[in-house]
Amino acid sequence: MKILTRHFIPYFLLLFLPAMVCASSVKRVDMAELTGNAQLVFEGRVIGKRIEHTPGSRAIHTWVKFEILDLIKGRYDQPSVELSFLGGTAGDLSVTVSDMQIPAMGEHGIYFVEDISKPLVNPLYGWDQGHFLVRFEQNLRRQMVTTLNGQPVFDLDVKPSGKTLQELSQGVARGVLTDPRRAQAGPLEPGDFKALLRGAIK
């Protein structure tokens, strides 16, 4: 089953399948769109998860609770935020959306939230493109920012790309430099990454 969508999985399909895997296609965005259109951007850590399943329904949502360590963009006055991701397991029922990775317990990252006021299949803007990890690099003995698939981020180009070609995402937004051969310095630390974002927001 292949469903070409960015946010919407037809929920009526859940009525017929006890275990469902939905495929989705997401357009590639640039860092200017990612930063400009996200309602909330924050550095955070996953501190809780819960499954929401209405009896008699085949729709399952995983609610992920994040401790907000640093608010980069947006207005939010609570120390934590809960975001809903379509998918999860409740008893014998399992729903999986391919190409979507629900944040794991204890994960530390930088998150671009599309809209906290309405339910989406994936609340992160651009899906993987708006989902960065903060990891400790043993060799460098410091933290660094990586893409969701583990590529170190060496620089960000936050200017609009000007490209009008519709392109499907491969998990990394335009303007995210992950090629060490083109880098003039090592991987970005979280502070440098956030400073580039804040410069674009201004």
mmCIF file with all atom_site columns, N, CA and C in Angstrom, residues 50-53 60-62 86-96 102:
data_model
loop_
_atom_site.group_PDB
_atom_site.id
_atom_site.type_symbol
_atom_site.label_atom_id
_atom_site.label_alt_id
_atom_site.label_comp_id
_atom_site.label_asym_id
_atom_site.label_entity_id
_atom_site.label_seq_id
_atom_site.pdbx_PDB_ins_code
_atom_site.Cartn_x
_atom_site.Cartn_y
_atom_site.Cartn_z
_atom_site.occupancy
_atom_site.B_iso_or_equiv
_atom_site.pdbx_formal_charge
_atom_site.auth_seq_id
_atom_site.auth_comp_id
_atom_site.auth_asym_id
_atom_site.auth_atom_id
_atom_site.pdbx_PDB_model_num
ATOM 1  N N  . ARG A 1 50  ? 3.452  7.719  25.795 1.00 0.00 ? 50  ARG A N  1
ATOM 2  C CA . ARG A 1 50  ? 2.221  7.007  26.123 1.00 0.00 ? 50  ARG A CA 1
ATOM 3  C C  . ARG A 1 50  ? 1.460  6.707  24.841 1.00 0.00 ? 50  ARG A C  1
ATOM 4  N N  . ILE A 1 51  ? 0.691  5.633  24.874 1.00 0.00 ? 51  ILE A N  1
ATOM 5  C CA . ILE A 1 51  ? -0.099 5.209  23.722 1.00 0.00 ? 51  ILE A CA 1
ATOM 6  C C  . ILE A 1 51  ? -1.549 5.629  23.930 1.00 0.00 ? 51  ILE A C  1
ATOM 7  N N  . GLU A 1 52  ? -2.143 6.186  22.889 1.00 0.00 ? 52  GLU A N  1
ATOM 8  C CA . GLU A 1 52  ? -3.554 6.560  22.928 1.00 0.00 ? 52  GLU A CA 1
ATOM 9  C C  . GLU A 1 52  ? -4.309 5.710  21.909 1.00 0.00 ? 52  GLU A C  1
ATOM 10 N N  . HIS A 1 53  ? -5.239 4.920  22.398 1.00 0.00 ? 53  HIS A N  1
ATOM 11 C CA . HIS A 1 53  ? -6.038 4.054  21.520 1.00 0.00 ? 53  HIS A CA 1
ATOM 12 C C  . HIS A 1 53  ? -7.461 4.034  22.029 1.00 0.00 ? 53  HIS A C  1
ATOM 13 N N  . ILE A 1 60  ? -4.121 4.446  16.287 1.00 0.00 ? 60  ILE A N  1
ATOM 14 C CA . ILE A 1 60  ? -3.246 4.488  17.462 1.00 0.00 ? 60  ILE A CA 1
ATOM 15 C C  . ILE A 1 60  ? -2.316 5.687  17.317 1.00 0.00 ? 60  ILE A C  1
ATOM 16 N N  . HIS A 1 61  ? -2.164 6.409  18.404 1.00 0.00 ? 61  HIS A N  1
ATOM 17 C CA . HIS A 1 61  ? -1.216 7.519  18.430 1.00 0.00 ? 61  HIS A CA 1
ATOM 18 C C  . HIS A 1 61  ? -0.231 7.308  19.584 1.00 0.00 ? 61  HIS A C  1
ATOM 19 N N  . THR A 1 62  ? 1.008  7.645  19.327 1.00 0.00 ? 62  THR A N  1
ATOM 20 C CA . THR A 1 62  ? 2.025  7.652  20.370 1.00 0.00 ? 62  THR A CA 1
ATOM 21 C C  . THR A 1 62  ? 2.297  9.096  20.757 1.00 0.00 ? 62  THR A C  1
ATOM 22 N N  . LEU A 1 86  ? 1.295  9.511  14.686 1.00 0.00 ? 86  LEU A N  1
ATOM 23 C CA . LEU A 1 86  ? 0.444  8.398  14.304 1.00 0.00 ? 86  LEU A CA 1
ATOM 24 C C  . LEU A 1 86  ? 1.261  7.107  14.332 1.00 0.00 ? 86  LEU A C  1
ATOM 25 N N  . GLY A 1 87  ? 0.716  6.072  14.977 1.00 0.00 ? 87  GLY A N  1
ATOM 26 C CA . GLY A 1 87  ? 1.393  4.789  15.019 1.00 0.00 ? 87  GLY A CA 1
ATOM 27 C C  . GLY A 1 87  ? 1.667  4.333  16.439 1.00 0.00 ? 87  GLY A C  1
ATOM 28 N N  . GLY A 1 88  ? 1.961  3.048  16.549 1.00 0.00 ? 88  GLY A N  1
ATOM 29 C CA . GLY A 1 88  ? 2.255  2.464  17.847 1.00 0.00 ? 88  GLY A CA 1
ATOM 30 C C  . GLY A 1 88  ? 1.602  1.091  17.962 1.00 0.00 ? 88  GLY A C  1
ATOM 31 N N  . THR A 1 89  ? 1.700  0.527  19.142 1.00 0.00 ? 89  THR A N  1
ATOM 32 C CA . THR A 1 89  ? 1.150  -0.806 19.390 1.00 0.00 ? 89  THR A CA 1
ATOM 33 C C  . THR A 1 89  ? 0.301  -0.780 20.641 1.00 0.00 ? 89  THR A C  1
ATOM 34 N N  . ALA A 1 90  ? -0.918 -1.307 20.504 1.00 0.00 ? 90  ALA A N  1
ATOM 35 C CA . ALA A 1 90  ? -1.823 -1.445 21.644 1.00 0.00 ? 90  ALA A CA 1
ATOM 36 C C  . ALA A 1 90  ? -2.389 -2.861 21.607 1.00 0.00 ? 90  ALA A C  1
ATOM 37 N N  . GLY A 1 91  ? -1.928 -3.708 22.496 1.00 0.00 ? 91  GLY A N  1
ATOM 38 C CA . GLY A 1 91  ? -2.351 -5.101 22.488 1.00 0.00 ? 91  GLY A CA 1
ATOM 39 C C  . GLY A 1 91  ? -1.899 -5.792 21.214 1.00 0.00 ? 91  GLY A C  1
ATOM 40 N N  . ASP A 1 92  ? -2.841 -6.393 20.496 1.00 0.00 ? 92  ASP A N  1
ATOM 41 C CA . ASP A 1 92  ? -2.523 -7.092 19.256 1.00 0.00 ? 92  ASP A CA 1
ATOM 42 C C  . ASP A 1 92  ? -2.556 -6.178 18.035 1.00 0.00 ? 92  ASP A C  1
ATOM 43 N N  . LEU A 1 93  ? -2.921 -4.927 18.236 1.00 0.00 ? 93  LEU A N  1
ATOM 44 C CA . LEU A 1 93  ? -3.048 -3.992 17.110 1.00 0.00 ? 93  LEU A CA 1
ATOM 45 C C  . LEU A 1 93  ? -1.790 -3.153 16.981 1.00 0.00 ? 93  LEU A C  1
ATOM 46 N N  . SER A 1 94  ? -1.250 -3.093 15.773 1.00 0.00 ? 94  SER A N  1
ATOM 47 C CA . SER A 1 94  ? -0.040 -2.310 15.522 1.00 0.00 ? 94  SER A CA 1
ATOM 48 C C  . SER A 1 94  ? -0.241 -1.486 14.259 1.00 0.00 ? 94  SER A C  1
ATOM 49 N N  . VAL A 1 95  ? 0.109  -0.206 14.332 1.00 0.00 ? 95  VAL A N  1
ATOM 50 C CA . VAL A 1 95  ? 0.052  0.688  13.180 1.00 0.00 ? 95  VAL A CA 1
ATOM 51 C C  . VAL A 1 95  ? 1.431  1.314  13.010 1.00 0.00 ? 95  VAL A C  1
ATOM 52 N N  . THR A 1 96  ? 1.980  1.192  11.798 1.00 0.00 ? 96  THR A N  1
ATOM 53 C CA . THR A 1 96  ? 3.305  1.734  11.504 1.00 0.00 ? 96  THR A CA 1
ATOM 54 C C  . THR A 1 96  ? 3.221  2.602  10.264 1.00 0.00 ? 96  THR A C  1
ATOM 55 N N  . ILE A 1 102 ? 9.564  7.594  15.341 1.00 0.00 ? 102 ILE A N  1
ATOM 56 C CA . ILE A 1 102 ? 9.070  8.238  16.554 1.00 0.00 ? 102 ILE A CA 1
ATOM 57 C C  . ILE A 1 102 ? 10.242 8.391  17.532 1.00 0.00 ? 102 ILE A C  1
#
